[in-house]
C-alpha cells in the first residue's frame, strides 16, 4: 500500500493498493474517515503500508535527525527533507499518520526480515526514492514551485509516469498499468486543466511511488534500503544507491562521535 498523506486535515491524500506485482486500485481522498474507509478493506490481512508523511514526531522544535540525514545525503539531488516538529500547526493536535496507523492496528517498527508476513506501516519519502530507484542526478521537478510552468511540470510528470511504467520489469516488478485508474491519469497529464489539477495528480502518483517503495523494502530490506533514524525519534525508509548508503553511514558515524563527545563532558 502507498499513502501520500496530506499533513493537514483537508489536503488531498493519494492512496494506492498493489498485490502480486500489480496495482489493483488508487484514488484521491481527503478526510480521515475517507482515508480509513478506503484503506481498511485492503489491510485486513498481512500488509506493508508506506506513508509519505511524518509518522513519529517527538521533537518540540527544529527537525528530526532522520530529516537532517536525508537532507545531508540527498540534498545535492534536490531531495532534502522538510522539517517536522510538534510546534508546527500540522502537529499541534497530534500526528495524523500516527493516528491513522493506530486506527488500522498497524505496527510502525520498520525492522523485520524481508519477505515475511507483517502488518506494518513505514514512513517513506518519494523524492529520495525517485533519485535512488531510477538512478537520477536530481529529482523530477513535477511539484509546484515558483517559476515552474504547467508545461514544464507536465513534461516532468510524463517522465515520472514512464519510470513508473518501467517498473514492470524491475526487481520486484510492479505493473502500474494494471490499475483501472492509470489510463485516466495519463490522459489528465497530457492535457492538464490547471496547475491545481496537476497538484491532485501529484498526490495520487506519489502514492504509486510509495506503494513501490513498500514492495521494494519488503523484498530487499537493508540490502537495497536504509532505515534512516529510529522508532524513538522518527525514521524514514528509503531505497539507496551504494554512494548514498556510504553517505548515510558516514553521517551516522559523525553523529555518534558528536554524541559521544557530549557524554564525556
Coordinates of N, CA, C and O in Angstrom, one line a residue, residues 135-215:
X135 N 18.1 6.0 -10.5 CA 19.5 6.4 -10.7 C 19.6 7.8 -11.4 O 20.2 8.0 -12.4
X136 N 18.9 8.8 -10.8 CA 18.8 10.1 -11.3 C 19.8 11.1 -10.6 O 20.1 10.9 -9.4
X137 N 20.3 12.1 -11.3 CA 21.2 13.0 -10.7 C 20.4 14.0 -9.8 O 21.0 14.6 -8.9
X138 N 19.1 14.2 -10.2 CA 18.3 15.1 -9.4 C 16.9 14.7 -9.5 O 16.5 13.9 -10.4
X139 N 16.0 15.2 -8.6 CA 14.6 14.9 -8.7 C 14.0 15.3 -10.0 O 14.5 16.1 -10.7
X140 N 12.8 14.7 -10.2 CA 12.0 15.1 -11.3 C 11.1 16.3 -10.8 O 10.4 16.1 -9.9
X141 N 11.2 17.4 -11.5 CA 10.6 18.7 -11.0 C 9.1 18.7 -11.3 O 8.6 19.7 -12.0
X142 N 8.3 17.8 -10.8 CA 6.9 17.8 -11.1 C 6.0 18.5 -10.1 O 4.8 18.8 -10.3
X143 N 6.6 18.8 -8.9 CA 5.8 19.5 -7.9 C 5.8 21.0 -8.2 O 6.7 21.6 -8.8
X144 N 4.7 21.7 -7.7 CA 4.6 23.1 -7.9 C 5.6 23.9 -7.2 O 5.9 23.7 -6.0
X145 N 6.3 24.8 -7.9 CA 7.3 25.7 -7.3 C 7.3 27.0 -8.1 O 7.0 27.0 -9.3
X146 N 7.7 28.0 -7.4 CA 7.8 29.3 -8.1 C 8.7 29.2 -9.4 O 9.8 28.6 -9.3
X147 N 8.2 29.6 -10.5 CA 9.0 29.6 -11.7 C 8.7 28.4 -12.6 O 9.2 28.4 -13.8
X148 N 8.1 27.4 -12.1 CA 7.8 26.2 -12.8 C 6.5 26.4 -13.6 O 5.4 26.6 -12.9
X149 N 6.5 26.2 -14.9 CA 5.3 26.4 -15.7 C 4.5 25.1 -15.7 O 5.0 24.0 -15.4
X150 N 3.2 25.2 -16.1 CA 2.4 24.0 -16.3 C 3.1 23.0 -17.3 O 3.1 21.8 -17.1
X151 N 3.6 23.6 -18.4 CA 4.2 22.8 -19.4 C 5.4 22.0 -18.9 O 5.7 20.9 -19.2
X152 N 6.2 22.7 -18.1 CA 7.4 22.1 -17.5 C 7.1 21.0 -16.6 O 7.7 19.9 -16.6
X153 N 6.1 21.3 -15.8 CA 5.6 20.2 -14.8 C 5.0 19.0 -15.6 O 5.2 17.9 -15.2
X154 N 4.3 19.3 -16.6 CA 3.7 18.3 -17.4 C 4.8 17.3 -18.0 O 4.7 16.1 -18.0
X155 N 5.9 17.9 -18.5 CA 7.0 17.1 -19.0 C 7.6 16.2 -17.9 O 8.0 15.1 -18.1
X156 N 7.7 16.8 -16.7 CA 8.3 16.0 -15.6 C 7.3 14.9 -15.2 O 7.8 13.8 -14.9
X157 N 6.0 15.2 -15.2 CA 5.1 14.1 -14.9 C 5.1 13.0 -16.0 O 5.0 11.8 -15.6
X158 N 5.3 13.4 -17.2 CA 5.4 12.3 -18.3 C 6.7 11.5 -18.0 O 6.6 10.2 -18.2
X159 N 7.8 12.1 -17.6 CA 9.0 11.3 -17.3 C 8.7 10.4 -16.1 O 9.1 9.2 -16.1
X160 N 8.0 10.9 -15.1 CA 7.7 10.1 -13.9 C 6.8 8.9 -14.3 O 7.1 7.8 -13.9
X161 N 5.8 9.1 -15.1 CA 4.9 8.0 -15.5 C 5.7 7.0 -16.3 O 5.4 5.8 -16.2
X162 N 6.6 7.4 -17.1 CA 7.4 6.4 -17.9 C 8.3 5.6 -16.9 O 8.3 4.4 -17.1
X163 N 8.9 6.2 -16.0 CA 9.6 5.5 -15.0 C 8.7 4.5 -14.2 O 9.1 3.3 -14.0
X164 N 7.5 4.9 -13.9 CA 6.6 4.0 -13.2 C 6.2 2.8 -14.0 O 6.1 1.7 -13.6
X165 N 6.0 3.1 -15.3 CA 5.6 2.0 -16.2 C 6.8 1.0 -16.4 O 6.5 -0.2 -16.6
X166 N 8.0 1.5 -16.3 CA 9.2 0.7 -16.5 C 9.3 -0.3 -15.3 O 10.1 -1.3 -15.4
X167 N 8.6 0.0 -14.2 CA 8.8 -0.9 -13.0 C 8.2 -2.3 -13.3 O 8.5 -3.2 -12.5
X168 N 7.5 -2.5 -14.4 CA 7.0 -3.8 -14.7 C 8.1 -4.8 -14.9 O 7.9 -6.1 -14.9
X169 N 9.4 -4.4 -15.2 CA 10.5 -5.3 -15.4 C 11.5 -5.0 -14.3 O 12.7 -5.4 -14.5
X170 N 11.2 -4.4 -13.3 CA 12.1 -4.1 -12.2 C 12.1 -5.3 -11.2 O 11.4 -6.3 -11.4
X171 N 12.9 -5.2 -10.2 CA 13.0 -6.2 -9.1 C 12.7 -5.6 -7.8 O 13.6 -4.9 -7.2
X172 N 11.5 -5.8 -7.2 CA 10.4 -6.6 -7.7 C 9.7 -5.8 -8.8 O 9.7 -4.6 -8.9
X173 N 8.9 -6.6 -9.6 CA 8.1 -5.9 -10.6 C 6.9 -5.3 -10.1 O 6.3 -5.8 -9.1
X174 N 6.4 -4.2 -10.7 CA 5.1 -3.7 -10.4 C 4.5 -3.1 -11.7 O 5.1 -2.3 -12.3
X175 N 3.3 -3.7 -12.0 CA 2.6 -3.2 -13.2 C 1.6 -2.2 -12.8 O 0.5 -2.5 -12.4
X176 N 2.0 -0.9 -13.0 CA 1.1 0.2 -12.7 C 0.0 0.3 -13.7 O -1.1 0.8 -13.4
X177 N 0.2 -0.2 -14.9 CA -0.8 -0.1 -15.9 C -2.0 -1.0 -15.7 O -3.0 -0.9 -16.4
X178 N -1.8 -1.9 -14.8 CA -2.9 -2.8 -14.4 C -4.0 -2.0 -13.6 O -5.1 -2.5 -13.5
X179 N -3.7 -0.9 -13.1 CA -4.6 -0.1 -12.3 C -5.7 0.4 -13.2 O -5.5 1.0 -14.3
X180 N -7.0 0.3 -12.8 CA -8.1 0.9 -13.6 C -8.0 2.4 -13.7 O -8.6 3.0 -14.6
X181 N -7.3 3.0 -12.8 CA -7.1 4.5 -12.9 C -6.0 4.9 -13.8 O -6.0 6.1 -14.2
X182 N -5.1 4.1 -14.2 CA -4.0 4.5 -15.0 C -4.3 5.2 -16.3 O -3.7 6.3 -16.6
X183 N -5.2 4.7 -17.1 CA -5.5 5.4 -18.4 C -6.0 6.8 -18.2 O -5.6 7.7 -18.9
X184 N -6.8 7.0 -17.2 CA -7.4 8.4 -17.0 C -6.3 9.3 -16.4 O -6.3 10.5 -16.7
X185 N -5.4 8.8 -15.5 CA -4.3 9.6 -15.0 C -3.4 10.1 -16.2 O -3.0 11.2 -16.2
X186 N -3.1 9.2 -17.1 CA -2.3 9.5 -18.2 C -2.9 10.6 -19.1 O -2.3 11.5 -19.6
X187 N -4.2 10.4 -19.3 CA -4.9 11.4 -20.2 C -5.0 12.7 -19.5 O -4.8 13.8 -20.2
X188 N -5.1 12.8 -18.2 CA -5.2 14.1 -17.5 C -3.8 14.8 -17.5 O -3.7 16.0 -17.5
X189 N -2.7 14.0 -17.5 CA -1.4 14.6 -17.6 C -1.2 15.2 -19.0 O -0.6 16.2 -19.1
X190 N -1.7 14.5 -20.0 CA -1.5 15.0 -21.3 C -2.1 16.4 -21.5 O -1.6 17.2 -22.2
X191 N -3.3 16.6 -20.9 CA -4.0 17.9 -21.1 C -4.4 18.4 -19.7 O -5.6 18.4 -19.4
X192 N -3.5 18.9 -18.9 CA -3.9 19.3 -17.5 C -4.8 20.6 -17.6 O -4.4 21.5 -18.4
X193 N -5.8 20.7 -16.8 CA -6.7 21.8 -16.9 C -6.0 23.0 -16.2 O -6.3 24.2 -16.5
X194 N -5.2 22.8 -15.2 CA -4.6 23.9 -14.4 C -3.4 23.3 -13.6 O -3.3 22.1 -13.5
X195 N -2.7 24.2 -12.9 CA -1.7 23.8 -12.0 C -2.3 23.0 -10.8 O -1.7 22.1 -10.3
X196 N -3.4 23.5 -10.4 CA -4.1 22.8 -9.2 C -4.5 21.4 -9.6 O -4.5 20.5 -8.8
X197 N -4.8 21.2 -10.9 CA -5.2 19.9 -11.4 C -4.0 19.0 -11.3 O -4.0 17.8 -11.0
X198 N -2.8 19.5 -11.7 CA -1.6 18.7 -11.6 C -1.2 18.4 -10.2 O -0.7 17.3 -9.9
X199 N -1.6 19.3 -9.2 CA -1.3 19.0 -7.8 C -2.1 17.8 -7.4 O -1.6 16.9 -6.6
X200 N -3.3 17.6 -7.9 CA -4.1 16.5 -7.5 C -3.6 15.2 -8.1 O -3.5 14.1 -7.5
X201 N -3.1 15.3 -9.3 CA -2.4 14.1 -10.0 C -1.2 13.8 -9.2 O -0.9 12.6 -9.0
X202 N -0.4 14.8 -8.7 CA 0.8 14.5 -8.0 C 0.5 13.7 -6.8 O 1.3 12.7 -6.5
X203 N -0.5 14.0 -6.0 CA -0.9 13.2 -4.8 C -1.1 11.8 -5.1 O -0.6 10.9 -4.4
X204 N -1.8 11.5 -6.2 CA -2.2 10.1 -6.5 C -0.9 9.4 -7.0 O -0.7 8.2 -6.7
X205 N -0.2 10.0 -7.9 CA 1.0 9.3 -8.4 C 2.1 9.1 -7.4 O 2.8 8.1 -7.4
X206 N 2.2 10.0 -6.4 CA 3.1 9.8 -5.3 C 2.7 8.6 -4.5 O 3.6 7.9 -3.9
X207 N 1.5 8.3 -4.4 CA 1.0 7.1 -3.7 C 1.5 5.8 -4.5 O 1.8 4.8 -3.8
X208 N 1.5 5.9 -5.8 CA 2.1 4.7 -6.6 C 3.6 4.5 -6.2 O 4.0 3.4 -6.0
X209 N 4.3 5.6 -6.1 CA 5.7 5.5 -5.7 C 5.9 5.0 -4.3 O 6.7 4.1 -4.1
X210 N 5.0 5.4 -3.4 CA 5.1 4.9 -2.0 C 4.8 3.4 -2.0 O 5.4 2.6 -1.3
X211 N 3.8 3.0 -2.8 CA 3.5 1.5 -2.9 C 4.6 0.7 -3.4 O 4.9 -0.4 -2.9
X212 N 5.4 1.3 -4.3 CA 6.5 0.5 -4.8 C 7.7 0.5 -3.8 O 8.3 -0.5 -3.7
X213 N 7.9 1.6 -3.1 CA 8.9 1.6 -2.0 C 8.5 0.5 -1.0 O 9.4 -0.2 -0.5
X214 N 7.3 0.3 -0.7 CA 6.8 -0.7 0.2 C 7.2 -2.1 -0.3 O 7.8 -2.9 0.4
X215 N 6.9 -2.3 -1.6 CA 7.3 -3.6 -2.2 C 8.8 -3.8 -2.3 O 9.3 -4.9 -2.1

